[in-house]
Amino acid sequence: MRIHVEGAEDQTLVAKFLEADQGHLFDDWEDLDSTGRRKLLDDLSRIDLGFLQQLVSDHLTSDPESLPVATPSPPPMIPLGDPGREEAKSLGLEALSRGEVGVMLLAGGVGTRLGHAGPKGSYPLLPLTQMTLFQFFAESLLRRQKEVGTAIPWWIMTSPSNHEETVQYFRDHQFHGLNSSDVIILPQEELPVIDPRRGKILRKGPGRVLFSPDGHGGAIRLMQRHADLFRQRGIRHVYTHQVDNPLAPIGDPELVGLHRIHGSQFSSKAVAKTDPDEKVGVFCQTGEHLRIIEYSELGDEERNRRDDDGKLSFRAGNVAMHVIDLDFVLGDEAGNTPALPMPFHMAKKSVKHWIDHEWSESETPNSVRFETFIFDVLPLSDQAIVVEASRDLEFAPVKNRDGNDSPETSRHALQMLWGDWLESAGYPLERNADGSPSRTLEISPRIAVDKDQFIAVFDSLEIPDEGPILIQ
Ligand code: UTP
């Protein structure tokens, strides 16, 4: 196959892909106009072909996932109500006020299940103002900044496919009141999606490569790539949260405090699983190290095992809120320890793609994407902790369009939470038979991000006698 391009750089690029037996990428070359050709060359220039070939040969020819893992045991978990947690919160607030904590939002996912047009953070979740997830987090961060009296930088990890839209969103909304220099929006990396039978790069259309983001572990790779940005700001710990969980306590002072008290390198919140078959990863201990394993990786016996008090033994469910030490993932500044490696996993999915001048679809998985997981660095830490969180107070993800973990269930959780705040402040709230507040509630995070803050300002608030209660 002969592909004519002008510049020496483009010629080398084309030759590299032809040599690597990826010539099918140029199948539509003759039908592409000059813009289409440029787009294809730009797509190709983003691919680290040597790295990709290594991934393909490591994963498609052998299966590193099937390596045996030592027998897991349930991990120690700092329980709810532990007496040290109050003091930890004060320590965490101090670390935040010294500017040692950065917050990172993981917003690079594709959000296929929710099916919202636009970045998931632009989903209008709140019941009365239709406040978006991004605004909810931004205002929560503003409130946290006010609490600690200092700026807290917010890294937002996007992916190349939603980066521009996310940046535009924040510009259009004046960063929801945050200082624009404290909102650092950076894309994670993408890798081409591969045909598992032939190791060929798939296409999303004529002359276009099909890419997918490199998984939530991209957050660690992003910290490593942009280490200077974190170091310059004097950040020591990074609190990570996901774009789909509005209840994640932003910058979580309690988790930060416990992280420091325990000299931890990787600290996580976990909610107690009550259903052994709930599909969340669980924390467990293998040998000296903590790790998270898929619920399906636990045998039937372990999955259903219960402690004397009747609770599931393997109940520490991962809800993806972590505090991670920067020195741990970057290697210390003195260069005594190297940056941590991130292993890749294969995800097999069915995708519609363009092949041999036509579309191809399949019910069964026909593609492989390579992803990293943020918690893959956990077993590499010398010291890690798991801290129990209340599911009702901290976890209500928006994953699906409806049913479980949907906008409806997340809104319900917020109603229950705010109802509790109002009652705890002494407001006589009426409830429906199912316990939910009978009036629709919405409390802006600018007012409060937790119950104590709400109670402290309650007396200054005006609550209407009837109709929805909007406090902003
Ligand atoms: P999910 O596993 O829910 O994936 O991501 P998703 O892409 O958002 O949604 P589906 O599965 O297509 O419906 C959990 C969190 O991790 C982030 C997501 O943005 C979300 O906050 N994530 C996931 C990334 O930031 N990058 C990724 O490559 C994957």
XYZ file of N, CA and C and ligand atoms in Angstrom, residues 105-114 120 157-159 188 213-218 241-244 349 371 399-400, ligand 1:
116
model
N -10.998 15.580 41.002
C -12.264 14.993 40.558
C -11.996 14.104 39.356
N -12.452 12.878 39.430
C -12.280 11.962 38.301
C -13.502 12.095 37.395
N -13.303 12.746 36.274
C -14.440 13.017 35.390
C -14.098 12.673 33.947
N -13.278 11.632 33.791
C -12.860 11.271 32.438
C -13.662 10.124 31.854
N -14.614 9.607 32.636
C -15.376 8.436 32.167
C -16.297 8.808 31.008
N -16.811 7.777 30.345
C -17.644 8.006 29.168
C -19.115 8.176 29.563
N -19.477 7.597 30.726
C -20.847 7.763 31.219
C -21.893 7.111 30.332
N -21.540 5.965 29.752
C -22.450 5.301 28.807
C -23.803 4.991 29.447
N -23.765 4.519 30.696
C -25.015 4.052 31.311
C -26.003 5.190 31.547
N -25.515 6.356 31.932
C -26.424 7.479 32.182
C -26.952 8.044 30.864
N -20.520 14.152 32.215
C -21.457 13.735 33.260
C -21.639 14.821 34.320
N -9.958 15.802 36.275
C -9.415 14.932 35.223
C -10.517 14.647 34.208
N -10.298 15.109 33.005
C -11.234 14.831 31.909
C -10.598 13.758 31.030
N -11.239 13.471 29.904
C -10.553 12.641 28.907
C -10.573 13.432 27.603
N -6.908 13.031 30.905
C -6.154 11.790 31.069
C -5.769 11.309 29.675
N -10.459 6.130 27.144
C -9.600 6.633 28.217
C -8.902 5.501 28.967
N -7.765 5.833 29.585
C -6.939 4.773 30.186
C -7.371 4.379 31.601
N -8.659 4.535 31.898
C -9.199 4.061 33.175
C -8.992 5.069 34.300
N -9.649 4.830 35.466
C -9.513 5.838 36.539
C -8.106 5.865 37.128
N -7.319 4.812 36.829
C -5.907 4.861 37.217
C -5.167 5.962 36.470
N -5.826 6.498 35.427
C -5.267 7.640 34.716
C -5.000 8.793 35.678
N -12.177 12.120 44.293
C -13.599 11.758 44.327
C -14.099 11.607 42.895
N -15.264 10.966 42.763
C -15.773 10.670 41.418
C -16.920 11.600 41.059
N -17.045 11.865 39.785
C -18.030 12.842 39.332
C -19.462 12.387 39.583
N -19.653 11.089 39.821
C -21.039 10.627 39.938
C -21.573 10.571 41.368
N -15.302 -5.448 25.524
C -16.633 -4.854 25.348
C -17.075 -5.001 23.903
N -7.066 -0.555 30.446
C -7.385 0.403 31.504
C -6.510 0.190 32.714
N -25.259 6.520 38.271
C -24.611 5.671 37.257
C -25.568 5.403 36.093
N -26.802 4.974 36.470
C -27.738 4.493 35.463
C -28.810 5.539 35.186
P -17.435 4.390 35.844
O -16.801 3.108 36.116
O -18.794 4.608 36.408
O -17.413 4.633 34.284
O -16.455 5.526 36.366
P -18.080 5.758 33.398
O -17.325 5.785 32.113
O -18.192 7.077 34.105
O -19.573 5.277 33.147
P -20.102 4.039 32.268
O -19.524 2.799 32.868
O -19.663 4.264 30.844
O -21.592 4.149 32.436
C -16.294 5.798 37.720
C -15.595 7.132 37.860
O -14.308 7.072 37.293
C -14.170 8.079 36.296
C -15.581 8.422 35.863
O -15.656 9.723 35.299
C -16.324 8.311 37.185
O -16.109 9.452 37.989
N -13.368 7.533 35.192
C -13.604 6.300 34.686
C -12.367 8.321 34.687
O -12.152 9.462 35.152
N -11.622 7.823 33.651
C -11.829 6.598 33.134
O -11.092 6.212 32.196
C -12.836 5.813 33.673
